[in-house]
PDB file of C-alpha atoms in Angstrom:
ATOM      1  CA  MET B   1       4.982  21.247  12.820  1.00  0.00           C
ATOM      2  CA  SER B   2       7.517  24.196  13.732  1.00  0.00           C
ATOM      3  CA  TRP B   3      10.316  23.447  11.626  1.00  0.00           C
ATOM      4  CA  LEU B   4       7.844  24.035   8.792  1.00  0.00           C
ATOM      5  CA  TRP B   5       6.152  26.992   9.819  1.00  0.00           C
ATOM      6  CA  GLU B   6       9.686  28.214  10.764  1.00  0.00           C
ATOM      7  CA  ALA B   7      11.151  26.973   6.995  1.00  0.00           C
ATOM      8  CA  ILE B   8       8.809  28.686   5.680  1.00  0.00           C
ATOM      9  CA  SER B   9       8.800  32.290   7.449  1.00  0.00           C
ATOM     10  CA  SER B  10      12.319  32.687   6.903  1.00  0.00           C
ATOM     11  CA  GLY B  11      12.973  31.589   3.738  1.00  0.00           C
ATOM     12  CA  PHE B  12      13.374  27.953   4.335  1.00  0.00           C
ATOM     13  CA  ASN B  13      16.463  28.482   5.452  1.00  0.00           C
ATOM     14  CA  GLU B  14      16.865  26.309   8.501  1.00  0.00           C
ATOM     15  CA  PRO B  15      19.292  23.391   8.611  1.00  0.00           C
ATOM     16  CA  THR B  16      17.936  20.113   7.887  1.00  0.00           C
ATOM     17  CA  ARG B  17      19.620  16.295   7.375  1.00  0.00           C
ATOM     18  CA  ASP B  18      20.399  16.253   3.835  1.00  0.00           C
ATOM     19  CA  TRP B  19      19.713  12.351   4.029  1.00  0.00           C
ATOM     20  CA  HIS B  20      16.197  13.313   4.649  1.00  0.00           C
ATOM     21  CA  LEU B  21      15.549  14.611   0.960  1.00  0.00           C
ATOM     22  CA  GLN B  22      17.496  12.059  -0.531  1.00  0.00           C
ATOM     23  CA  ALA B  23      15.687   8.704   0.988  1.00  0.00           C
ATOM     24  CA  VAL B  24      13.235  10.849  -0.838  1.00  0.00           C
ATOM     25  CA  ARG B  25      15.242  11.139  -3.998  1.00  0.00           C
ATOM     26  CA  ILE B  26      15.583   6.661  -3.869  1.00  0.00           C
ATOM     27  CA  MET B  27      11.928   6.210  -3.257  1.00  0.00           C
ATOM     28  CA  PHE B  28      10.925   8.611  -6.024  1.00  0.00           C
ATOM     29  CA  GLY B  29      13.309   6.997  -8.224  1.00  0.00           C
ATOM     30  CA  LEU B  30      11.869   3.611  -7.029  1.00  0.00           C
ATOM     31  CA  ALA B  31       8.486   4.724  -7.956  1.00  0.00           C
ATOM     32  CA  CYS B  32       9.414   6.097 -11.088  1.00  0.00           C
ATOM     33  CA  LEU B  33      10.790   2.977 -12.007  1.00  0.00           C
ATOM     34  CA  ALA B  34       7.789   1.244 -11.161  1.00  0.00           C
ATOM     35  CA  LYS B  35       5.423   3.450 -13.204  1.00  0.00           C
ATOM     36  CA  PHE B  36       7.816   3.318 -16.426  1.00  0.00           C
ATOM     37  CA  VAL B  37       8.452  -0.601 -16.404  1.00  0.00           C
ATOM     38  CA  HIS B  38       4.901  -0.972 -16.377  1.00  0.00           C
ATOM     39  CA  GLY B  39       4.284   1.853 -19.118  1.00  0.00           C
ATOM     40  CA  ALA B  40       6.268   0.014 -21.219  1.00  0.00           C
ATOM     41  CA  THR B  41       4.820  -4.072 -20.511  1.00  0.00           C
ATOM     42  CA  GLY B  42       1.317  -5.058 -20.655  1.00  0.00           C
ATOM     43  CA  GLY B  43       0.749  -3.876 -24.184  1.00  0.00           C
ATOM     44  CA  GLY B  44       2.378  -0.534 -23.221  1.00  0.00           C
ATOM     45  CA  TRP B  45       4.854  -0.733 -26.057  1.00  0.00           C
ATOM     46  CA  GLN B  46       2.910  -1.553 -29.339  1.00  0.00           C
ATOM     47  CA  ARG B  47       0.847   1.324 -28.054  1.00  0.00           C
ATOM     48  CA  PHE B  48       0.643   3.531 -31.451  1.00  0.00           C
ATOM     49  CA  ARG B  49       2.309   1.143 -33.352  1.00  0.00           C
ATOM     50  CA  ASN B  50      -1.018   0.454 -35.513  1.00  0.00           C
ATOM     51  CA  ASP B  51      -4.467   2.136 -35.614  1.00  0.00           C
ATOM     52  CA  ASP B  52      -5.840   1.910 -31.772  1.00  0.00           C
ATOM     53  CA  ILE B  53      -7.570   3.580 -29.012  1.00  0.00           C
ATOM     54  CA  SER B  54      -4.641   5.258 -28.318  1.00  0.00           C
ATOM     55  CA  SER B  55      -3.397   6.684 -32.272  1.00  0.00           C
ATOM     56  CA  TYR B  56      -7.382   7.370 -32.275  1.00  0.00           C
ATOM     57  CA  LEU B  57      -7.508   9.576 -29.178  1.00  0.00           C
ATOM     58  CA  PHE B  58      -4.032  11.159 -30.021  1.00  0.00           C
ATOM     59  CA  ALA B  59      -4.113  12.341 -33.241  1.00  0.00           C
ATOM     60  CA  ARG B  60      -7.925  13.768 -32.659  1.00  0.00           C
ATOM     61  CA  ARG B  61      -6.508  15.873 -29.615  1.00  0.00           C
ATOM     62  CA  TYR B  62      -3.528  17.078 -31.199  1.00  0.00           C
ATOM     63  CA  GLY B  63      -3.174  16.150 -35.064  1.00  0.00           C
ATOM     64  CA  ALA B  64      -2.449  13.401 -37.021  1.00  0.00           C
ATOM     65  CA  ARG B  65       1.194  14.715 -37.467  1.00  0.00           C
ATOM     66  CA  PHE B  66       2.187  14.893 -34.158  1.00  0.00           C
ATOM     67  CA  LEU B  67       1.267  11.391 -34.266  1.00  0.00           C
ATOM     68  CA  ALA B  68       3.572  10.225 -36.861  1.00  0.00           C
ATOM     69  CA  TRP B  69       6.471  12.138 -34.641  1.00  0.00           C
ATOM     70  CA  MET B  70       4.957  10.016 -31.805  1.00  0.00           C
ATOM     71  CA  ARG B  71       5.517   7.196 -33.774  1.00  0.00           C
ATOM     72  CA  LEU B  72       8.912   7.732 -33.677  1.00  0.00           C
ATOM     73  CA  ALA B  73      10.012   8.830 -30.399  1.00  0.00           C
ATOM     74  CA  TYR B  74       7.528   6.607 -27.960  1.00  0.00           C
ATOM     75  CA  ARG B  75       9.185   3.572 -27.766  1.00  0.00           C
ATOM     76  CA  PRO B  76      13.203   5.382 -27.376  1.00  0.00           C
ATOM     77  CA  ALA B  77      11.145   7.834 -24.564  1.00  0.00           C
ATOM     78  CA  LEU B  78      10.081   4.791 -22.743  1.00  0.00           C
ATOM     79  CA  VAL B  79      13.776   2.942 -22.773  1.00  0.00           C
ATOM     80  CA  VAL B  80      15.388   6.815 -21.710  1.00  0.00           C
ATOM     81  CA  ARG B  81      13.015   7.026 -18.847  1.00  0.00           C
ATOM     82  CA  ILE B  82      13.115   3.554 -17.369  1.00  0.00           C
ATOM     83  CA  ILE B  83      17.160   4.472 -17.154  1.00  0.00           C
ATOM     84  CA  ALA B  84      16.378   7.628 -15.615  1.00  0.00           C
ATOM     85  CA  ALA B  85      14.336   6.416 -13.082  1.00  0.00           C
ATOM     86  CA  ALA B  86      17.051   3.719 -12.250  1.00  0.00           C
ATOM     87  CA  MET B  87      19.801   6.186 -12.405  1.00  0.00           C
ATOM     88  CA  LEU B  88      17.882   8.495  -9.827  1.00  0.00           C
ATOM     89  CA  ALA B  89      17.365   5.827  -7.645  1.00  0.00           C
ATOM     90  CA  ALA B  90      21.144   4.725  -7.313  1.00  0.00           C
ATOM     91  CA  GLY B  91      22.138   7.960  -7.159  1.00  0.00           C
ATOM     92  CA  VAL B  92      24.041   8.844 -10.130  1.00  0.00           C
ATOM     93  CA  TYR B  93      24.036  12.212 -11.866  1.00  0.00           C
ATOM     94  CA  PRO B  94      20.624  12.483  -9.817  1.00  0.00           C
ATOM     95  CA  HIS B  95      19.696  16.411 -10.645  1.00  0.00           C
ATOM     96  CA  LEU B  96      20.077  15.410 -14.258  1.00  0.00           C
ATOM     97  CA  PHE B  97      18.290  11.630 -14.032  1.00  0.00           C
ATOM     98  CA  ALA B  98      15.500  13.428 -11.733  1.00  0.00           C
ATOM     99  CA  ALA B  99      15.028  16.352 -14.311  1.00  0.00           C
ATOM    100  CA  LEU B 100      15.026  13.292 -17.250  1.00  0.00           C
ATOM    101  CA  ALA B 101      12.296  11.394 -15.412  1.00  0.00           C
ATOM    102  CA  VAL B 102       9.645  14.615 -14.796  1.00  0.00           C
ATOM    103  CA  LEU B 103      10.399  14.889 -18.716  1.00  0.00           C
ATOM    104  CA  GLY B 104       9.421  11.401 -18.909  1.00  0.00           C
ATOM    105  CA  LEU B 105       6.483  11.764 -16.493  1.00  0.00           C
ATOM    106  CA  LEU B 106       5.345  15.234 -18.779  1.00  0.00           C
ATOM    107  CA  PHE B 107       5.557  12.768 -21.877  1.00  0.00           C
ATOM    108  CA  GLU B 108       3.599  10.486 -20.478  1.00  0.00           C
ATOM    109  CA  MET B 109       0.967  12.459 -19.366  1.00  0.00           C
ATOM    110  CA  LEU B 110       0.292  13.859 -23.512  1.00  0.00           C
ATOM    111  CA  PHE B 111      -1.289  10.215 -23.621  1.00  0.00           C
ATOM    112  CA  ILE B 112      -2.638   9.471 -20.214  1.00  0.00           C
ATOM    113  CA  PRO B 113      -3.119  12.512 -18.451  1.00  0.00           C
ATOM    114  CA  ARG B 114      -3.822  11.408 -14.733  1.00  0.00           C
ATOM    115  CA  SER B 115      -3.468  13.564 -11.577  1.00  0.00           C
ATOM    116  CA  LEU B 116      -0.814  11.265  -9.571  1.00  0.00           C
ATOM    117  CA  THR B 117       1.852  11.586 -12.579  1.00  0.00           C
ATOM    118  CA  PHE B 118       1.345  15.034 -12.457  1.00  0.00           C
ATOM    119  CA  PHE B 119       1.461  15.087  -9.081  1.00  0.00           C
ATOM    120  CA  MET B 120       4.597  12.862  -9.319  1.00  0.00           C
ATOM    121  CA  ALA B 121       6.124  15.913 -12.032  1.00  0.00           C
ATOM    122  CA  CYS B 122       5.563  18.064  -9.495  1.00  0.00           C
ATOM    123  CA  MET B 123       7.980  16.056  -6.758  1.00  0.00           C
ATOM    124  CA  GLY B 124      10.501  15.378  -9.120  1.00  0.00           C
ATOM    125  CA  THR B 125      10.771  19.279 -10.228  1.00  0.00           C
ATOM    126  CA  ALA B 126      11.508  19.821  -6.507  1.00  0.00           C
ATOM    127  CA  LEU B 127      14.334  17.057  -5.969  1.00  0.00           C
ATOM    128  CA  ALA B 128      15.711  18.175  -9.548  1.00  0.00           C
ATOM    129  CA  CYS B 129      16.019  21.772  -7.844  1.00  0.00           C
ATOM    130  CA  ALA B 130      17.349  20.718  -4.688  1.00  0.00           C
ATOM    131  CA  GLY B 131      21.193  21.124  -3.443  1.00  0.00           C
ATOM    132  CA  ASN B 132      22.560  17.627  -1.671  1.00  0.00           C
ATOM    133  CA  LEU B 133      20.774  14.740  -3.522  1.00  0.00           C
ATOM    134  CA  GLY B 134      23.762  12.222  -1.985  1.00  0.00           C
ATOM    135  CA  ARG B 135      26.643  10.257  -4.484  1.00  0.00           C
ATOM    136  CA  PRO B 136      26.447   6.755  -6.385  1.00  0.00           C
ATOM    137  CA  PHE B 137      24.913   4.021  -3.233  1.00  0.00           C
ATOM    138  CA  HIS B 138      25.623   6.724  -0.271  1.00  0.00           C
ATOM    139  CA  LEU B 139      23.456   9.551   1.965  1.00  0.00           C
ATOM    140  CA  ASP B 140      25.445  11.871   3.173  1.00  0.00           C
ATOM    141  CA  ASP B 141      24.062  11.974   7.054  1.00  0.00           C
ATOM    142  CA  SER B 142      24.862  15.905   7.211  1.00  0.00           C
ATOM    143  CA  THR B 143      22.949  19.177   8.501  1.00  0.00           C
ATOM    144  CA  SER B 144      22.738  21.806   5.555  1.00  0.00           C
ATOM    145  CA  THR B 145      20.455  24.107   4.331  1.00  0.00           C
ATOM    146  CA  ALA B 146      20.970  23.112   0.895  1.00  0.00           C
ATOM    147  CA  ASN B 147      18.099  21.137   0.871  1.00  0.00           C
ATOM    148  CA  THR B 148      15.928  23.179   3.127  1.00  0.00           C
ATOM    149  CA  TRP B 149      13.747  24.700  -0.150  1.00  0.00           C
ATOM    150  CA  ALA B 150      12.849  21.332  -2.079  1.00  0.00           C
ATOM    151  CA  GLN B 151      12.159  19.712   1.527  1.00  0.00           C
ATOM    152  CA  ALA B 152       9.587  22.308   2.434  1.00  0.00           C
ATOM    153  CA  ILE B 153       8.075  21.955  -1.396  1.00  0.00           C
ATOM    154  CA  VAL B 154       7.975  17.772  -1.308  1.00  0.00           C
ATOM    155  CA  MET B 155       6.075  18.480   2.538  1.00  0.00           C
ATOM    156  CA  ILE B 156       3.509  20.861   0.832  1.00  0.00           C
ATOM    157  CA  LEU B 157       3.046  18.659  -2.455  1.00  0.00           C
ATOM    158  CA  VAL B 158       2.098  15.378   0.161  1.00  0.00           C
ATOM    159  CA  LEU B 159       0.065  18.233   2.285  1.00  0.00           C
ATOM    160  CA  ASP B 160      -1.963  18.981  -0.440  1.00  0.00           C
ATOM    161  CA  LEU B 161      -2.665  15.601  -2.235  1.00  0.00           C
ATOM    162  CA  TYR B 162      -3.800  14.231   0.658  1.00  0.00           C
ATOM    163  CA  ILE B 163      -6.468  16.858   1.988  1.00  0.00           C
ATOM    164  CA  ASN B 164      -7.386  17.284  -1.937  1.00  0.00           C
ATOM    165  CA  THR B 165      -8.302  13.644  -2.640  1.00  0.00           C
ATOM    166  CA  SER B 166      -9.706  13.672   0.816  1.00  0.00           C
ATOM    167  CA  TRP B 167     -12.145  16.334  -0.390  1.00  0.00           C
ATOM    168  CA  LEU B 168     -12.771  15.075  -3.772  1.00  0.00           C
ATOM    169  CA  LYS B 169     -14.149  11.808  -1.861  1.00  0.00           C
ATOM    170  CA  ILE B 170     -16.345  12.948   0.852  1.00  0.00           C
ATOM    171  CA  ARG B 171     -18.180  15.551  -2.326  1.00  0.00           C
ATOM    172  CA  SER B 172     -18.847  12.148  -4.115  1.00  0.00           C
ATOM    173  CA  PRO B 173     -22.011  10.530  -3.182  1.00  0.00           C
ATOM    174  CA  GLN B 174     -21.167   7.183  -4.580  1.00  0.00           C
ATOM    175  CA  PHE B 175     -17.633   6.793  -3.087  1.00  0.00           C
ATOM    176  CA  ARG B 176     -19.258   8.156   0.266  1.00  0.00           C
ATOM    177  CA  SER B 177     -21.976   4.645  -0.036  1.00  0.00           C
ATOM    178  CA  GLY B 178     -18.602   2.069  -0.556  1.00  0.00           C
ATOM    179  CA  GLN B 179     -20.372   1.765  -3.869  1.00  0.00           C
ATOM    180  CA  VAL B 180     -17.103   3.139  -6.051  1.00  0.00           C
ATOM    181  CA  ILE B 181     -15.613   0.565  -3.969  1.00  0.00           C
ATOM    182  CA  SER B 182     -17.845  -1.991  -4.063  1.00  0.00           C
ATOM    183  CA  GLN B 183     -18.546  -1.633  -8.528  1.00  0.00           C
ATOM    184  CA  TRP B 184     -14.754  -2.104  -8.385  1.00  0.00           C
ATOM    185  CA  LEU B 185     -13.914  -4.953  -6.765  1.00  0.00           C
ATOM    186  CA  THR B 186     -17.371  -6.338  -8.568  1.00  0.00           C
ATOM    187  CA  SER B 187     -16.106  -5.671 -12.326  1.00  0.00           C
ATOM    188  CA  ALA B 188     -12.296  -6.574 -11.757  1.00  0.00           C
ATOM    189  CA  ARG B 189     -13.622  -9.702 -10.537  1.00  0.00           C
ATOM    190  CA  GLN B 190     -15.820 -10.302 -13.712  1.00  0.00           C
ATOM    191  CA  ILE B 191     -13.071  -8.882 -16.032  1.00  0.00           C
ATOM    192  CA  GLN B 192      -9.613 -10.045 -14.780  1.00  0.00           C
ATOM    193  CA  GLY B 193      -9.789 -13.401 -16.620  1.00  0.00           C
ATOM    194  CA  ARG B 194      -9.570 -11.246 -20.158  1.00  0.00           C
ATOM    195  CA  LEU B 195      -6.809  -9.049 -19.159  1.00  0.00           C
ATOM    196  CA  PRO B 196      -3.378  -9.303 -21.355  1.00  0.00           C
ATOM    197  CA  VAL B 197      -1.465  -9.527 -17.962  1.00  0.00           C
ATOM    198  CA  TRP B 198      -1.814  -9.884 -14.353  1.00  0.00           C
ATOM    199  CA  ASN B 199      -3.203  -6.758 -12.821  1.00  0.00           C
ATOM    200  CA  TYR B 200      -5.333  -8.020  -9.666  1.00  0.00           C
ATOM    201  CA  HIS B 201      -6.512 -10.614  -8.346  1.00  0.00           C
ATOM    202  CA  TYR B 202      -9.433 -10.409  -5.440  1.00  0.00           C
ATOM    203  CA  PRO B 203     -10.512 -13.345  -3.701  1.00  0.00           C
ATOM    204  CA  GLN B 204     -14.025 -14.442  -3.193  1.00  0.00           C
ATOM    205  CA  TRP B 205     -14.058 -13.750   0.710  1.00  0.00           C
ATOM    206  CA  LEU B 206     -13.254  -9.961   0.127  1.00  0.00           C
ATOM    207  CA  ILE B 207     -15.709  -9.617  -3.092  1.00  0.00           C
ATOM    208  CA  SER B 208     -18.474 -10.858  -0.431  1.00  0.00           C
ATOM    209  CA  LEU B 209     -17.423  -9.077   1.969  1.00  0.00           C
ATOM    210  CA  MET B 210     -17.193  -5.717   0.208  1.00  0.00           C
ATOM    211  CA  ALA B 211     -20.211  -6.025  -2.355  1.00  0.00           C
ATOM    212  CA  ASN B 212     -23.721  -7.732  -2.755  1.00  0.00           C
ATOM    213  CA  GLY B 213     -23.865 -10.061  -5.950  1.00  0.00           C
ATOM    214  CA  ASP B 214     -25.005  -7.375  -8.012  1.00  0.00           C
ATOM    215  CA  GLY B 215     -22.376  -4.986  -7.119  1.00  0.00           C
ATOM    216  CA  ASN B 216     -24.454  -3.384  -4.521  1.00  0.00           C
ATOM    217  CA  PRO B 217     -22.271  -2.128  -1.224  1.00  0.00           C
ATOM    218  CA  THR B 218     -22.393  -3.959   1.924  1.00  0.00           C
ATOM    219  CA  PRO B 219     -22.064  -1.507   5.258  1.00  0.00           C
ATOM    220  CA  ILE B 220     -18.131  -3.017   5.735  1.00  0.00           C
ATOM    221  CA  ALA B 221     -17.537  -1.090   1.651  1.00  0.00           C
ATOM    222  CA  ARG B 222     -19.158   2.098   3.533  1.00  0.00           C
ATOM    223  CA  VAL B 223     -17.262   1.796   6.070  1.00  0.00           C
ATOM    224  CA  ALA B 224     -13.808   1.509   4.359  1.00  0.00           C
ATOM    225  CA  ALA B 225     -14.735   4.205   1.921  1.00  0.00           C
ATOM    226  CA  TRP B 226     -15.383   6.561   5.530  1.00  0.00           C
ATOM    227  CA  GLY B 227     -12.504   5.300   6.699  1.00  0.00           C
ATOM    228  CA  THR B 228     -10.217   5.927   3.581  1.00  0.00           C
ATOM    229  CA  ILE B 229     -12.003   9.760   3.896  1.00  0.00           C
ATOM    230  CA  ALA B 230     -10.585  10.197   7.404  1.00  0.00           C
ATOM    231  CA  LEU B 231      -7.421   8.712   6.937  1.00  0.00           C
ATOM    232  CA  GLU B 232      -6.664  10.950   3.956  1.00  0.00           C
ATOM    233  CA  PHE B 233      -7.574  13.763   6.218  1.00  0.00           C
ATOM    234  CA  LEU B 234      -5.968  13.057   9.380  1.00  0.00           C
ATOM    235  CA  ILE B 235      -2.416  11.742   8.025  1.00  0.00           C
ATOM    236  CA  PRO B 236      -0.819  14.939   6.940  1.00  0.00           C
ATOM    237  CA  ILE B 237      -2.333  16.818  10.038  1.00  0.00           C
ATOM    238  CA  GLY B 238      -0.416  14.027  11.974  1.00  0.00           C
ATOM    239  CA  LEU B 239       2.590  14.282   9.889  1.00  0.00           C
ATOM    240  CA  LEU B 240       2.956  17.748  10.657  1.00  0.00           C
ATOM    241  CA  ALA B 241       3.546  17.197  14.714  1.00  0.00           C
ATOM    242  CA  GLU B 242       6.233  15.417  16.239  1.00  0.00           C
ATOM    243  CA  SER B 243       3.968  13.425  18.942  1.00  0.00           C
ATOM    244  CA  THR B 244       1.874  12.058  16.009  1.00  0.00           C
ATOM    245  CA  ARG B 245       4.331  11.692  12.914  1.00  0.00           C
ATOM    246  CA  PRO B 246       5.191   7.686  13.984  1.00  0.00           C
ATOM    247  CA  VAL B 247       1.505   7.437  13.829  1.00  0.00           C
ATOM    248  CA  ALA B 248       0.667   8.991  10.668  1.00  0.00           C
ATOM    249  CA  ILE B 249       3.450   7.386   8.744  1.00  0.00           C
ATOM    250  CA  ALA B 250       1.910   3.973   9.991  1.00  0.00           C
ATOM    251  CA  ALA B 251      -1.463   4.591   9.095  1.00  0.00           C
ATOM    252  CA  GLY B 252      -0.112   6.286   5.958  1.00  0.00           C
ATOM    253  CA  ILE B 253       2.229   3.197   5.242  1.00  0.00           C
ATOM    254  CA  GLY B 254      -0.653   0.648   5.584  1.00  0.00           C
ATOM    255  CA  MET B 255      -3.660   2.499   3.887  1.00  0.00           C
ATOM    256  CA  HIS B 256      -0.697   2.602   0.331  1.00  0.00           C
ATOM    257  CA  VAL B 257      -0.372  -1.017   1.023  1.00  0.00           C
ATOM    258  CA  ALA B 258      -4.396  -1.579   0.823  1.00  0.00           C
ATOM    259  CA  PHE B 259      -4.398   0.875  -2.219  1.00  0.00           C
ATOM    260  CA  ALA B 260      -1.414  -1.025  -3.954  1.00  0.00           C
ATOM    261  CA  GLY B 261      -3.701  -4.549  -3.303  1.00  0.00           C
ATOM    262  CA  LEU B 262      -6.546  -2.785  -5.049  1.00  0.00           C
ATOM    263  CA  LEU B 263      -4.587  -2.438  -8.338  1.00  0.00           C
ATOM    264  CA  PRO B 264      -0.935  -3.055  -7.840  1.00  0.00           C
ATOM    265  CA  ARG B 265      -0.185  -2.645 -11.364  1.00  0.00           C
ATOM    266  CA  HIS B 266      -1.472   1.268 -11.528  1.00  0.00           C
ATOM    267  CA  LEU B 267      -1.371   2.268  -7.778  1.00  0.00           C
ATOM    268  CA  ALA B 268       2.197   0.780  -6.720  1.00  0.00           C
ATOM    269  CA  ALA B 269       4.164   3.402  -7.961  1.00  0.00           C
ATOM    270  CA  TYR B 270       2.221   5.797  -6.420  1.00  0.00           C
ATOM    271  CA  SER B 271       2.250   4.045  -3.148  1.00  0.00           C
ATOM    272  CA  LEU B 272       5.738   4.109  -3.560  1.00  0.00           C
ATOM    273  CA  CYS B 273       6.417   7.825  -3.808  1.00  0.00           C
ATOM    274  CA  SER B 274       4.361   8.742  -1.491  1.00  0.00           C
ATOM    275  CA  THR B 275       5.510   6.939   1.657  1.00  0.00           C
ATOM    276  CA  GLY B 276       8.544   7.619   0.447  1.00  0.00           C
ATOM    277  CA  ALA B 277       8.174  11.757   0.697  1.00  0.00           C
ATOM    278  CA  TYR B 278       7.657  11.211   4.469  1.00  0.00           C
ATOM    279  CA  PHE B 279      11.041  10.779   5.034  1.00  0.00           C
ATOM    280  CA  ALA B 280      10.985  14.820   4.359  1.00  0.00           C
ATOM    281  CA  PHE B 281       8.939  15.037   7.507  1.00  0.00           C
ATOM    282  CA  LEU B 282      11.897  14.034  10.057  1.00  0.00           C
ATOM    283  CA  ASN B 283      13.259  16.362  11.112  1.00  0.00           C
ATOM    284  CA  GLY B 284      15.750  14.663  13.856  1.00  0.00           C
TER     285      GLY B 284
END
């Protein structure tokens, strides 16, 4: 914890281990790769091809002329951002491809605006402005101030993400009661056979634990909801203190595994990005 505050007060000039942020770069690149591949599959490749709901919403928001431009640029942009994510994870011209990955995320927000996508774009911007992001397929085990600014910004982004998401959940009566979890599991069970691609598969015993037959929450669902709130609030505190950091990292990985289990195709990228950012908290 003292390292972060000292870095902030001294203008982020404290020397850090370069491989920490380079590990964040690898995980971020893999997260973007998972997200971009997901965006190009499961019907994503066909978006804007016809007069579908995506075309209608996009034209209503930006106008028919911009929709025509989007239809021309959409598929090439999908290919470019997948390549950029793969090159970033491999460490090939990482600053260039980090910037291209950020552009790919912002491009997605034109038609699917999500706060988690914006979080990833902020993290990618920090990486694009970093100093030493490593060489292809290699981590530099050196100590310098080249990455201190970017490393501290990544830490602040993760702290802000967890604290804000826990605050939003605790303000929601539907989430606190477990209703969000139970209704999600119930509805997903009913529609999963009608989806064009695999998104999730929940065993019946899990649904029985979390929801009644009408989708109302069970006591276990309420415990899971409050447990999620508690973890999202306590994990960032634990990450700041060196003595509790291993426990916080283990708890965070377990929590994100559970998140990815609820919606693997959508939340796998977010989980990779968030847990990969834990490397930024290492100071040894």
